[in-house]
Structures are given as C-alpha cells and as structure tokens.
Coordinates of C-alpha atoms in Angstrom, one line a residue:
X73 CA -16.2 -42.8 -45.5
X74 CA -14.0 -39.8 -46.8
X75 CA -13.9 -39.3 -50.5
X76 CA -11.6 -37.3 -52.7
X77 CA -12.0 -36.9 -56.5
X78 CA -10.2 -35.3 -59.4
X79 CA -12.4 -34.5 -62.4
X80 CA -11.2 -33.2 -65.6
X81 CA -14.0 -31.7 -67.8
X82 CA -12.9 -33.4 -70.9
X83 CA -11.4 -36.8 -70.9
X84 CA -8.2 -35.4 -72.3
X85 CA -5.1 -36.8 -70.5
X86 CA -2.5 -35.7 -73.0
X87 CA -1.2 -32.2 -73.3
X88 CA 1.4 -30.2 -75.2
X89 CA 3.7 -27.7 -73.4
X90 CA 1.8 -24.4 -72.7
X91 CA -1.7 -25.9 -72.8
X92 CA -4.1 -25.4 -69.9
X93 CA -4.8 -28.4 -67.6
X94 CA -8.2 -27.6 -65.8
X95 CA -10.3 -29.5 -63.5
X96 CA -12.3 -29.8 -60.3
X97 CA -11.2 -31.3 -57.0
X98 CA -14.1 -32.5 -54.8
X99 CA -14.0 -34.0 -51.3
X100 CA -16.3 -35.2 -48.6
X101 CA -14.1 -35.7 -45.4
X102 CA -15.0 -37.5 -42.2
X103 CA -12.2 -35.9 -40.3
X104 CA -11.1 -32.2 -40.2
X105 CA -8.3 -31.3 -42.7
X106 CA -5.5 -28.8 -42.4
X107 CA -5.7 -28.3 -46.2
X108 CA -6.4 -29.9 -49.6
X109 CA -3.7 -29.6 -52.1
X110 CA -3.8 -30.2 -55.9
X111 CA -0.3 -30.8 -57.4
X112 CA 0.9 -31.0 -61.0
X113 CA 4.0 -33.3 -60.8
X114 CA 6.0 -35.8 -62.6
X115 CA 7.4 -39.1 -61.3
X116 CA 9.6 -41.8 -62.6
X117 CA 8.7 -45.6 -62.6
X118 CA 10.7 -48.5 -63.5
X119 CA 14.1 -49.8 -62.4
X120 CA 16.0 -48.1 -59.7
X121 CA 15.0 -45.4 -57.2
X122 CA 12.0 -43.3 -58.3
X123 CA 12.1 -39.5 -58.6
X124 CA 9.4 -36.9 -58.2
X125 CA 9.2 -33.2 -59.0
X126 CA 6.3 -30.9 -58.3
X127 CA 5.8 -28.3 -61.1
X128 CA 2.9 -26.4 -59.5
X129 CA 0.3 -26.6 -56.7
X130 CA -2.9 -25.0 -55.6
X131 CA -3.7 -25.2 -51.8
X132 CA -7.0 -24.8 -50.1
X133 CA -6.5 -24.1 -46.4
X134 CA -8.9 -25.1 -43.7
X135 CA -11.3 -26.6 -46.1
X136 CA -15.0 -27.3 -45.4
X137 CA -15.8 -31.0 -44.8
X138 CA -17.4 -31.2 -48.2
X139 CA -16.6 -28.9 -51.1
X140 CA -15.4 -28.6 -54.7
X141 CA -12.8 -26.2 -56.1
X142 CA -11.6 -25.5 -59.6
X143 CA -7.9 -25.8 -60.4
X144 CA -5.8 -24.7 -63.5
X145 CA -2.3 -25.4 -64.4
X146 CA -0.2 -24.8 -67.5
X147 CA 1.6 -27.8 -68.9
X148 CA 5.3 -27.0 -68.5
X149 CA 8.0 -27.1 -71.2
X150 CA 9.6 -30.1 -69.6
X151 CA 10.6 -32.6 -68.7
X152 CA 8.6 -34.4 -71.3
X153 CA 6.8 -37.8 -70.6
X154 CA 8.9 -40.7 -71.9
X155 CA 8.8 -44.4 -72.2
X156 CA 12.1 -46.1 -71.8
X157 CA 13.1 -49.8 -71.4
X158 CA 14.2 -49.3 -67.9
X159 CA 12.5 -46.2 -66.7
X160 CA 9.5 -44.0 -67.7
X161 CA 8.6 -40.4 -66.7
X162 CA 4.9 -39.8 -66.1
X163 CA 3.1 -36.6 -65.3
X164 CA 0.2 -36.6 -62.9
X165 CA -2.3 -34.5 -60.9
X166 CA -2.3 -35.5 -57.2
X167 CA -5.1 -34.4 -54.8
X168 CA -4.0 -34.6 -51.2
X169 CA -6.2 -34.1 -48.2
X170 CA -4.0 -33.4 -45.1
X171 CA -6.2 -34.8 -42.4
X172 CA -5.7 -33.6 -38.7
X173 CA -4.7 -36.2 -36.3
X174 CA -4.4 -39.1 -38.7
X175 CA -1.2 -40.8 -39.8
X176 CA -2.1 -41.0 -43.4
X177 CA -3.4 -38.5 -45.8
X178 CA -6.2 -39.2 -48.4
X179 CA -4.6 -39.2 -51.9
X180 CA -5.9 -39.5 -55.4
X181 CA -3.9 -39.4 -58.6
X182 CA -4.7 -39.0 -62.4
X183 CA -1.8 -39.7 -64.8
X184 CA -1.1 -37.4 -67.7
X185 CA 1.2 -37.1 -70.7
X186 CA 3.0 -33.9 -71.4
X187 CA 5.1 -33.8 -74.5
X188 CA 5.5 -32.7 -78.1
X189 CA 2.3 -33.7 -80.1
X190 CA 0.8 -34.6 -76.6
X191 CA 2.5 -38.0 -76.7
X192 CA 5.4 -39.4 -74.7
X193 CA 8.8 -39.5 -76.2
X194 CA 10.0 -43.1 -76.9
X195 CA 13.6 -43.5 -75.9
X196 CA 15.8 -45.7 -78.0
X197 CA 19.3 -46.9 -77.3
X198 CA 22.1 -45.6 -79.5
X199 CA 25.5 -47.2 -80.2
X200 CA 28.5 -45.5 -78.8
X201 CA 31.1 -44.2 -81.3
X202 CA 34.4 -46.2 -81.6
X203 CA 37.1 -44.8 -79.4
X204 CA 34.8 -43.2 -76.9
X205 CA 36.3 -45.3 -74.1
X206 CA 33.4 -47.7 -73.8
X207 CA 34.5 -50.6 -76.0
X208 CA 33.4 -54.1 -75.1
X209 CA 36.7 -54.9 -73.4
X210 CA 36.6 -51.6 -71.3
X211 CA 39.8 -50.3 -72.8
X212 CA 40.3 -46.9 -74.4
X213 CA 41.5 -47.2 -78.0
X214 CA 42.8 -43.6 -78.1
X215 CA 46.4 -44.6 -77.6
X216 CA 46.4 -47.5 -80.0

C-alpha cells in the first residue's frame, strides 16, 4: 500500500510572516510516479465556493519508489490565517504524489496558521455608518 507522509521536526504549526517552515516528505509508492510535489498553500473553508492559492512549491521529478526529501518554505506576508463566522482562511502544506496511469493522486495535508503573533486573525462584523447607502430599508439618505 502506498504511503505519503509530511513530518515537521517540531510540532510547531503556527508561524509568523518571514519564519522558516521546514520539514521532510517521505513516501513509499506501489506505482511509479511522475513527481512528488510539496506545496505551501492557503485555502478557504466555510460558506460559499472555496478558494485556493499556492504560495510556493518544491517538486521532485521521477522519484524513487521509496525516498525522503527535505523541504523549506518561508511563511509569506499574507494573506493571514483568519477565522470568520462564514468563512475561514487556512494555510497548509500539501504533499502530492502524481502517480502514473492512475486516475487519482496520493495526497496528504498538514494545516498551519500564518499570521501576526502566529495566530489567526479573528474577524468581527462592524456596523456601517449612517448614510452609506446600506440602511435597513435599502434607501440612500444622502438626498434627505
């Protein structure tokens, strides 16, 4: 059975912008692979359609059937991880083995937090100012 692992040397999962994110990706594959990629990415979860953005990646072409490789990323300046009522943004490291001749790839994910003080930003709702065109009745008070 094929196996793919992401190991971070410390149990740290929270990072500040500019900090190094280092780890090891290890695999044992039953089928030949075109490549193994490790991606630093963010994704949204919650209400509505999800979004994904890849900040950086490392690719190991024509990998051996069993191997381990070191990867290193720098936590970017943004976007910051956040928790909102309707949607959240989460950073992650994905390892993907692009297996030859198979319809699905082997994927592993480790979620991370990137933000000031290494914590997600908590979003709060703010009231709109009077006369901004968003009154309860939908009218614009500018001409009143």
